[in-house]
Amino acid sequence: MMTHIVKLENNLDHKAIEEAADLLKSGGLVAFPTETVYGIGANALDSEAVKKIYIAKGRPSDNPLITHIGHQSDLSQYVTEIPKSAQALMKAFWPGPLTLIFKKQPSILDATSGGLDTVAIRMPSNPIFLRIIRESGIPIAAPSANISGKPSPTHGSHVVEDLNGRVDMIIDGGPVDIGLESTVLDVTQEVPIILRPGSITKEMLESVVGKVTLDPHLKEESHAPKSPGMKYKHYAPKGHLTVYKGNEEMVIDAINEATGQMTFKGHKAGVIAVSEHLSAYKCETVIDIGSETNEREIASNLFKVLRDMDALEVEYIYTRAFTESEIGVATMNRLMKAAGNNLIVL
Ligand code: TXA
Ligand code: MG
């Protein structure tokens, strides 16, 4: 398949928006930026089109997709009830990086919802994506635009690397804003449950609806996750990733020791470091993920840094755990999945 790649950084070229909308309406696949990560979209009401997403990504078919809508008023066509909590949350956070799980209407295909009786819905704020949805007049099913298992794409070049030749069109809108996928919140229960942490934090949700709980899986891996997608190995770089937690100096010493040993054995080692620690590491390959005082910067760089390690063919990757407040909860959730939970506590 020939992929039409279009760069759309600081303008909203109407021709490109129209082309993307036409492709989606006729059953094609289009990749585009969102405020969270890049997405690969198809007409959510066309099962053949939706199936193509699973093929392009190599995604397991029991992992349901998020349906993206262009107006809040579209919601009632797809869900059977809109709880009060959801109304308040939509008012506060839509358009934006919050996905809500509702009981679904039959209009939502099994191909989109993975056979569940619920559906995930989000209204994005990224102006390119929002305009494409509105122009097309259809709901867009869209997962992250990476090959299944790889880190989610946060730059147009990541999408080209994974999906060139597998989709009809790629819109390169430059680096995304947040860099981690949306918060997924189940509002079908009395007390809403966070299934996937994101930039809309537990505290932010609670400030609107009172109590919110975390899927037990997020605290203790041994619990099965309520969200099908959370059970898969994810976000993983090719290199073997180890996360160290604990006293700053002890961790730096341990990582220096580990990279020294790997290098001695003839392997390529690399370290992911906060800007403040760059000079503390002796390894030849150290990548800066951002200042330890800026959780949002670290979040937005995580997936890129993992891909950069792959590009440098690093075989063993080491990092210290990041602060787990605010968006750091989501950053650490993705980092631990990328590491297959390989954690050393000192
Ligand atoms: O930020 C985002 O959410 C991005 C952009 C493109 O919008 N999309 C995204 O999609 O991350 P994806 O497919 O990579 O992740 C969707 C997550 C998966 O973990 C999936 O299992 C979960 O949402 N999910 C979808 N429908 C669900 C449902 N009915 N119940 C529980 N979890 C659901
Ligand atoms: Mg994904």
Short mmCIF file of C-alpha atoms in Angstrom, two decimals, residues 32-306:
data_model
loop_
_atom_site.label_atom_id
_atom_site.label_comp_id
_atom_site.label_asym_id
_atom_site.label_seq_id
_atom_site.Cartn_x
_atom_site.Cartn_y
_atom_site.Cartn_z
CA PHE A 32 -2.79 11.46 12.94
CA PRO A 33 -1.53 13.33 16.00
CA THR A 34 -3.67 13.58 19.12
CA GLU A 35 -2.83 15.52 22.29
CA THR A 36 -1.75 12.24 23.96
CA VAL A 37 0.03 10.05 21.39
CA TYR A 38 -0.41 9.48 17.65
CA GLY A 39 -3.47 7.42 16.70
CA ILE A 40 -4.36 5.16 13.77
CA GLY A 41 -8.03 5.63 12.92
CA ALA A 42 -10.85 3.98 11.01
CA ASN A 43 -14.62 4.40 10.73
CA ALA A 44 -15.90 2.93 14.02
CA LEU A 45 -19.18 1.94 12.33
CA ASP A 46 -17.50 -0.12 9.57
CA SER A 47 -16.32 -3.53 10.79
CA GLU A 48 -14.13 -4.19 7.73
CA ALA A 49 -12.33 -0.87 8.30
CA VAL A 50 -11.90 -1.57 12.02
CA LYS A 51 -10.46 -5.02 11.29
CA LYS A 52 -7.78 -3.37 9.15
CA ILE A 53 -6.51 -1.53 12.26
CA TYR A 54 -5.88 -4.83 14.04
CA ILE A 55 -4.01 -6.16 10.99
CA ALA A 56 -1.91 -3.00 10.51
CA LYS A 57 -0.85 -3.00 14.19
CA GLY A 58 -0.65 -6.77 14.70
CA ARG A 59 -3.04 -6.21 17.63
CA PRO A 60 -4.85 -9.05 19.49
CA SER A 61 -8.55 -8.95 18.48
CA ASP A 62 -9.85 -9.11 22.08
CA ASN A 63 -8.30 -5.72 22.87
CA PRO A 64 -11.07 -3.13 22.35
CA LEU A 65 -10.58 0.26 20.71
CA ILE A 66 -11.49 3.76 21.88
CA THR A 67 -14.23 5.45 19.84
CA HIS A 68 -13.46 9.15 19.31
CA ILE A 69 -16.28 11.64 18.81
CA GLY A 70 -16.36 15.23 17.56
CA HIS A 71 -19.17 16.60 19.74
CA GLN A 72 -20.32 15.73 23.24
CA SER A 73 -23.87 15.49 21.92
CA ASP A 74 -22.88 12.49 19.71
CA LEU A 75 -22.45 10.35 22.82
CA SER A 76 -26.12 9.39 23.23
CA GLN A 77 -26.03 7.48 19.92
CA TYR A 78 -23.51 4.99 21.27
CA VAL A 79 -24.20 4.47 24.99
CA THR A 80 -27.28 3.33 26.92
CA GLU A 81 -26.88 5.65 29.87
CA ILE A 82 -24.82 8.69 30.84
CA PRO A 83 -24.23 8.66 34.62
CA LYS A 84 -24.14 11.97 36.50
CA SER A 85 -20.45 11.47 37.27
CA ALA A 86 -19.72 11.19 33.55
CA GLN A 87 -21.61 14.39 32.79
CA ALA A 88 -19.54 16.32 35.31
CA LEU A 89 -16.29 14.78 34.07
CA MET A 90 -17.05 15.56 30.43
CA LYS A 91 -17.82 19.12 31.36
CA ALA A 92 -14.50 19.42 33.17
CA PHE A 93 -12.17 17.45 30.88
CA TRP A 94 -13.62 17.14 27.35
CA PRO A 95 -12.31 17.76 24.83
CA GLY A 96 -9.15 16.22 26.27
CA PRO A 97 -7.15 13.19 27.42
CA LEU A 98 -9.90 11.37 29.34
CA THR A 99 -11.51 8.16 28.02
CA LEU A 100 -14.76 7.08 29.66
CA ILE A 101 -16.18 3.54 29.68
CA PHE A 102 -19.96 3.35 29.23
CA LYS A 103 -22.52 0.58 28.66
CA LYS A 104 -22.76 0.37 24.89
CA GLN A 105 -25.60 0.48 22.41
CA PRO A 106 -25.79 -2.14 19.62
CA SER A 107 -24.56 0.56 17.17
CA ILE A 108 -21.06 -0.14 18.56
CA LEU A 109 -19.64 -3.11 16.68
CA ASP A 110 -18.10 -6.14 18.38
CA ALA A 111 -15.00 -5.47 16.29
CA THR A 112 -14.61 -2.11 18.08
CA SER A 113 -15.55 -3.17 21.61
CA GLY A 114 -13.74 -6.53 21.55
CA GLY A 115 -17.04 -8.29 22.27
CA LEU A 116 -17.53 -6.48 25.63
CA ASP A 117 -20.89 -4.92 26.57
CA THR A 118 -19.13 -1.61 27.24
CA VAL A 119 -17.49 0.97 25.00
CA ALA A 120 -14.62 3.41 25.54
CA ILE A 121 -15.31 6.96 24.31
CA ARG A 122 -13.15 10.05 24.12
CA MET A 123 -13.49 13.51 22.59
CA PRO A 124 -9.94 14.65 21.74
CA SER A 125 -8.71 18.24 21.92
CA ASN A 126 -5.96 18.10 19.30
CA PRO A 127 -7.20 20.51 16.60
CA ILE A 128 -6.05 18.35 13.66
CA PHE A 129 -7.76 15.21 14.95
CA LEU A 130 -10.88 17.04 16.10
CA ARG A 131 -11.28 18.68 12.70
CA ILE A 132 -10.84 15.36 10.91
CA ILE A 133 -13.59 13.77 13.03
CA ARG A 134 -15.95 16.69 12.50
CA GLU A 135 -15.23 16.87 8.77
CA SER A 136 -15.88 13.13 8.36
CA GLY A 137 -19.10 13.18 10.40
CA ILE A 138 -18.39 9.66 11.73
CA PRO A 139 -17.00 8.30 15.01
CA ILE A 140 -13.36 7.23 14.69
CA ALA A 141 -12.01 4.07 16.32
CA ALA A 142 -8.35 4.73 17.08
CA PRO A 143 -5.65 3.00 19.09
CA SER A 144 -2.13 4.33 19.43
CA ALA A 145 -0.33 4.30 16.04
CA ASN A 146 2.45 1.87 16.92
CA ILE A 147 3.05 -1.76 16.01
CA SER A 148 1.53 -3.69 18.93
CA GLY A 149 3.95 -4.04 21.84
CA LYS A 150 6.24 -1.14 20.82
CA PRO A 151 6.38 2.22 22.62
CA SER A 152 3.52 4.51 21.56
CA PRO A 153 4.43 7.11 18.92
CA THR A 154 4.90 10.68 20.09
CA HIS A 155 6.54 12.09 16.92
CA GLY A 156 5.47 11.78 13.28
CA SER A 157 8.73 9.95 12.52
CA HIS A 158 7.75 7.16 14.96
CA VAL A 159 4.52 6.59 13.02
CA VAL A 160 6.34 6.53 9.68
CA GLU A 161 8.80 4.00 11.14
CA ASP A 162 5.97 1.66 12.26
CA LEU A 163 3.17 2.16 9.75
CA ASN A 164 4.56 3.39 6.41
CA GLY A 165 3.04 1.07 3.78
CA ARG A 166 0.37 -0.20 6.21
CA VAL A 167 -2.02 2.78 6.20
CA ASP A 168 -3.45 5.08 3.51
CA MET A 169 -2.27 8.34 5.02
CA ILE A 170 -0.02 9.62 7.82
CA ILE A 171 -0.39 13.19 9.07
CA ASP A 172 2.83 14.33 10.71
CA GLY A 173 1.86 17.10 13.11
CA GLY A 174 5.19 17.25 14.96
CA PRO A 175 5.70 16.19 18.57
CA VAL A 176 2.54 15.59 20.60
CA ASP A 177 1.72 17.58 23.70
CA ILE A 178 1.35 15.04 26.54
CA GLY A 179 3.20 11.95 25.31
CA LEU A 180 1.28 9.33 27.34
CA GLU A 181 -2.09 7.79 26.43
CA SER A 182 -5.35 9.09 27.89
CA THR A 183 -6.58 8.24 31.37
CA VAL A 184 -9.16 5.41 31.05
CA LEU A 185 -11.97 5.65 33.60
CA ASP A 186 -14.85 3.18 34.06
CA VAL A 187 -17.98 5.20 34.91
CA THR A 188 -20.38 2.23 34.79
CA GLN A 189 -19.85 1.67 38.55
CA GLU A 190 -21.09 3.77 41.48
CA VAL A 191 -17.49 4.74 42.28
CA PRO A 192 -15.55 5.35 39.03
CA ILE A 193 -12.46 3.15 38.53
CA ILE A 194 -9.21 4.21 36.86
CA LEU A 195 -8.23 1.41 34.48
CA ARG A 196 -5.24 3.21 32.96
CA PRO A 197 -3.54 6.24 34.58
CA GLY A 198 -2.81 9.27 32.41
CA SER A 199 -2.31 13.02 32.58
CA ILE A 200 -5.77 13.52 34.12
CA THR A 201 -4.81 12.29 37.57
CA LYS A 202 -6.84 10.62 40.34
CA GLU A 203 -6.76 13.91 42.29
CA MET A 204 -8.08 15.87 39.31
CA LEU A 205 -10.94 13.38 38.83
CA GLU A 206 -11.74 13.38 42.54
CA SER A 207 -11.94 17.15 42.60
CA VAL A 208 -14.91 16.80 40.23
CA VAL A 209 -16.73 13.61 41.35
CA GLY A 210 -15.56 12.81 44.85
CA LYS A 211 -14.16 9.32 45.37
CA VAL A 212 -12.39 7.48 42.54
CA THR A 213 -10.66 4.11 42.93
CA LEU A 214 -7.77 2.45 41.10
CA ASP A 215 -8.11 -0.90 39.35
CA PRO A 216 -6.37 -3.24 41.87
CA HIS A 217 -4.16 -4.40 38.98
CA LEU A 218 -2.46 -0.99 39.00
CA LYS A 219 -1.25 -1.55 42.55
CA GLU A 220 -0.63 -5.29 42.49
CA GLU A 221 0.33 -7.01 39.20
CA SER A 222 -1.12 -10.34 40.37
CA HIS A 223 -4.69 -9.00 39.98
CA ALA A 224 -6.04 -9.40 36.44
CA PRO A 225 -6.58 -5.96 34.87
CA LYS A 226 -10.15 -4.84 34.12
CA SER A 227 -8.97 -3.26 30.87
CA PRO A 228 -8.03 -5.93 28.31
CA GLY A 229 -5.17 -3.86 26.88
CA MET A 230 -3.39 -3.63 30.22
CA LYS A 231 -2.60 -7.35 30.29
CA TYR A 232 -0.24 -7.30 27.34
CA LYS A 233 3.49 -6.63 27.41
CA HIS A 234 3.65 -3.10 26.16
CA TYR A 235 5.75 -0.13 25.28
CA ALA A 236 8.83 -2.34 25.25
CA PRO A 237 12.13 -1.33 23.70
CA LYS A 238 14.26 -4.07 22.06
CA GLY A 239 16.89 -3.71 24.77
CA HIS A 240 16.53 -5.32 28.19
CA LEU A 241 15.28 -2.61 30.57
CA THR A 242 15.97 -2.55 34.32
CA VAL A 243 14.46 0.01 36.71
CA TYR A 244 16.20 0.85 40.01
CA LYS A 245 14.41 2.40 42.95
CA GLY A 246 15.78 3.81 46.18
CA ASN A 247 18.48 6.07 47.55
CA GLU A 248 19.83 8.34 44.82
CA GLU A 249 23.54 7.71 45.38
CA MET A 250 23.13 3.97 45.81
CA VAL A 251 21.13 3.75 42.60
CA ILE A 252 23.68 5.77 40.62
CA ASP A 253 26.49 3.55 41.94
CA ALA A 254 24.55 0.38 41.11
CA ILE A 255 23.80 1.57 37.57
CA ASN A 256 27.44 2.57 37.02
CA GLU A 257 28.49 -0.89 38.22
CA ALA A 258 25.95 -2.63 35.93
CA THR A 259 26.83 -0.61 32.81
CA GLY A 260 30.54 -1.14 33.52
CA GLN A 261 30.06 -4.91 33.68
CA MET A 262 27.94 -5.05 30.53
CA THR A 263 30.44 -2.95 28.59
CA PHE A 264 33.28 -5.20 29.83
CA LYS A 265 31.37 -8.23 28.52
CA GLY A 266 31.12 -6.58 25.10
CA HIS A 267 27.47 -5.50 25.31
CA LYS A 268 26.11 -2.06 24.53
CA ALA A 269 24.63 -0.45 27.65
CA GLY A 270 22.65 2.78 28.00
CA VAL A 271 21.24 4.92 30.81
CA ILE A 272 18.08 7.01 30.90
CA ALA A 273 18.84 9.92 33.24
CA VAL A 274 17.18 13.06 34.54
CA SER A 275 19.07 16.19 33.44
CA GLU A 276 20.40 16.75 36.97
CA HIS A 277 22.18 13.35 36.93
CA LEU A 278 23.68 13.33 33.42
CA SER A 279 27.25 13.79 34.60
CA ALA A 280 26.93 11.24 37.44
CA TYR A 281 26.78 8.30 35.04
CA LYS A 282 29.97 6.85 33.56
CA CYS A 283 28.29 4.99 30.70
CA GLU A 284 29.09 6.16 27.15
CA THR A 285 25.39 6.31 26.22
CA VAL A 286 23.30 8.46 28.55
CA ILE A 287 20.00 9.94 27.31
CA ASP A 288 18.45 12.97 29.01
CA ILE A 289 14.72 12.48 29.75
CA GLY A 290 14.21 15.94 31.26
CA SER A 291 14.47 17.70 34.57
CA GLU A 292 13.52 15.78 37.70
CA THR A 293 11.53 18.85 38.75
CA ASN A 294 9.34 18.64 35.64
CA GLU A 295 7.13 15.53 35.66
CA ARG A 296 5.35 16.55 32.47
CA GLU A 297 8.62 16.86 30.58
CA ILE A 298 9.68 13.37 31.68
CA ALA A 299 6.26 11.97 30.71
CA SER A 300 6.42 13.53 27.26
CA ASN A 301 9.93 12.18 26.58
CA LEU A 302 9.55 8.60 27.87
CA PHE A 303 8.41 6.84 24.69
CA LYS A 304 10.85 8.80 22.52
CA VAL A 305 13.77 7.91 24.78
CA LEU A 306 12.85 4.21 24.61
#
